[in-house]
mmCIF file of C-alpha atoms in Angstrom:
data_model
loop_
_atom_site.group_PDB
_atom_site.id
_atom_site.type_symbol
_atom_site.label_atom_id
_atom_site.label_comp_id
_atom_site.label_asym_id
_atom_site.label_seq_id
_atom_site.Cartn_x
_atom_site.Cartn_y
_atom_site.Cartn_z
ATOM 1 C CA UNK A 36 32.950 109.478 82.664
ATOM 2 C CA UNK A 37 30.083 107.183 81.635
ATOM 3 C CA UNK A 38 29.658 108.981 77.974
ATOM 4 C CA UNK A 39 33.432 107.962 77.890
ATOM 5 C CA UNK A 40 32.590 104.357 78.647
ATOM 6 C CA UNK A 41 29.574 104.122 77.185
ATOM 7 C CA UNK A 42 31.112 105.301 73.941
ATOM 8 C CA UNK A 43 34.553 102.950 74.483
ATOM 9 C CA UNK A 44 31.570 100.178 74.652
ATOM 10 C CA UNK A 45 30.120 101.907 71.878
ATOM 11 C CA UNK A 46 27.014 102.648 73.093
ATOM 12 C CA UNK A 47 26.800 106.446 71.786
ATOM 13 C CA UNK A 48 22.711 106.763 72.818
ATOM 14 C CA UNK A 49 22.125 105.135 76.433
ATOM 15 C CA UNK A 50 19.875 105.469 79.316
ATOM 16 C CA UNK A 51 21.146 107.292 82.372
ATOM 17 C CA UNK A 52 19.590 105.098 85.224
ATOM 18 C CA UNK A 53 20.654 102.043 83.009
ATOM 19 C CA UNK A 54 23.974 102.783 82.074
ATOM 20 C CA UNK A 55 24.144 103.851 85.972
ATOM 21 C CA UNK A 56 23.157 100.036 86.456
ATOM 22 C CA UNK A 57 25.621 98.877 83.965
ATOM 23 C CA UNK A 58 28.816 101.178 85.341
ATOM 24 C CA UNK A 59 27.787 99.551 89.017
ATOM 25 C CA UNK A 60 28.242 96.252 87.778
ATOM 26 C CA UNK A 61 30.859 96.857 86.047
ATOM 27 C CA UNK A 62 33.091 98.630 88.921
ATOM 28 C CA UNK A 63 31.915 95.812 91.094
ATOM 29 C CA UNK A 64 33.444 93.254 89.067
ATOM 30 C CA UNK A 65 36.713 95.384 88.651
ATOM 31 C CA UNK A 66 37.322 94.997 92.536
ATOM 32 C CA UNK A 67 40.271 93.240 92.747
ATOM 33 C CA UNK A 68 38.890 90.514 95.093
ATOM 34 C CA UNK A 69 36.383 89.836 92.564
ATOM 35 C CA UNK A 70 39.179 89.779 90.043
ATOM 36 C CA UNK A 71 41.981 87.886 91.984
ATOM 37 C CA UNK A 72 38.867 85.299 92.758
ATOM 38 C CA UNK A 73 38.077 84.229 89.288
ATOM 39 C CA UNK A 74 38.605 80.753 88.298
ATOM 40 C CA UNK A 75 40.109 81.425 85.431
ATOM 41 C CA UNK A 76 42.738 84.188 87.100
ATOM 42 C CA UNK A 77 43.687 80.938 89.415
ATOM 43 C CA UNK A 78 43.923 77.933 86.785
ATOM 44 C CA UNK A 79 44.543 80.402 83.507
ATOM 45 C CA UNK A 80 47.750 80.790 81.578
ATOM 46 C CA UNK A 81 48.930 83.221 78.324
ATOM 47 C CA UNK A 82 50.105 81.472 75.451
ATOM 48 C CA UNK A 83 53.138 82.010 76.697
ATOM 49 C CA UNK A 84 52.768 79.652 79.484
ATOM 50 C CA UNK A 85 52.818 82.611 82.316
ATOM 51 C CA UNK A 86 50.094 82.046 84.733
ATOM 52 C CA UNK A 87 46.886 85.109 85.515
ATOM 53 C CA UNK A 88 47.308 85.036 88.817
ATOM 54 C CA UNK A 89 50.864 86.369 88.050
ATOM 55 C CA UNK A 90 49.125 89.550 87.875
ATOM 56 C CA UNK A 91 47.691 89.495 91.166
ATOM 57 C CA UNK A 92 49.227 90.062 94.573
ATOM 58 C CA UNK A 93 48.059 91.546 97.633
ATOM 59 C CA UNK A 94 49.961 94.078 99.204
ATOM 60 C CA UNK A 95 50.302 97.106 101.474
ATOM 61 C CA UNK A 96 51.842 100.683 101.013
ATOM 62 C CA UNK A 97 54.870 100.634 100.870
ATOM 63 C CA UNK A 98 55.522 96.845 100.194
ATOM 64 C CA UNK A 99 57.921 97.650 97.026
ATOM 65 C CA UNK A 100 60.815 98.200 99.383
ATOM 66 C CA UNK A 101 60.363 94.353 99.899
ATOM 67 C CA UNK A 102 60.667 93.840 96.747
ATOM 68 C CA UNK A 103 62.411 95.869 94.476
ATOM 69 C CA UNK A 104 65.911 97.336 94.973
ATOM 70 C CA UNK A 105 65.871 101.297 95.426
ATOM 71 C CA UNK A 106 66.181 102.683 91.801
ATOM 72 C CA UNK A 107 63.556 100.312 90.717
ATOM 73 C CA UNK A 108 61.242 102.429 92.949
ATOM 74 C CA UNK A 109 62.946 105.899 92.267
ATOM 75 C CA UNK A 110 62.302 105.116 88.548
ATOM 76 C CA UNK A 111 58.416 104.019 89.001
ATOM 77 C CA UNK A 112 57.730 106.718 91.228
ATOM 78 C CA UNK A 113 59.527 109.082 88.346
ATOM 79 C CA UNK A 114 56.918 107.610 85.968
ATOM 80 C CA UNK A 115 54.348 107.682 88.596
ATOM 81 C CA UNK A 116 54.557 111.386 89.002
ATOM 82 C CA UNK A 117 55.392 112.242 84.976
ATOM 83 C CA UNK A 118 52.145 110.126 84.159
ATOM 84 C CA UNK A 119 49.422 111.448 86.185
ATOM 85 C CA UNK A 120 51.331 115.028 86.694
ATOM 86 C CA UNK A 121 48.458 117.744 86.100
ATOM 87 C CA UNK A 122 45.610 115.557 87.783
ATOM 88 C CA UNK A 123 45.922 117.081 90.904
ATOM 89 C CA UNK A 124 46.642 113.207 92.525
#
């Protein structure tokens, strides 16, 4: 996983203990709190006009059924399973 990223970042030669340092902070500011949080995810808009925080909700499992009408969830959970099928999730 971190050759992966360190590569992506292109960093092909790294430092195990720093790149350790560098996937912490990285994960830490992927948290979505951290995320959801950021000034420019509040006040931020595409060129487009649609706003960041757009992107962000909080929710809970199984929330969709407040939201989406029953083959909307039939079809992501068709995806779902097609996507990530042979990854043991």
């Amino acid at each position: 996983m971190v050759m992966k990223l360190a590569q992506f970042l292109g960093h092909l030669f790294f430092d195990a203990k720093e790149t350790s340092v560098v996937v912490d902070g990285i994960l830490i500011l992927c948290i979505f709190k951290n995320l959801s949080n950021l000034e420019v995810t509040k006040t931020g808009k595409l060129a487009l006009g649609v706003e960041y925080r757009a992107y962000f909700r909080h929710s809970e499992v199984g929330d969709a059924k407040n939201h989406l009408i029953p083959s909307m969830i039939e079809k992501l959970d068709q995806v779902t399973e097609e996507k990530l099928q042979g990854y043991g999730l």
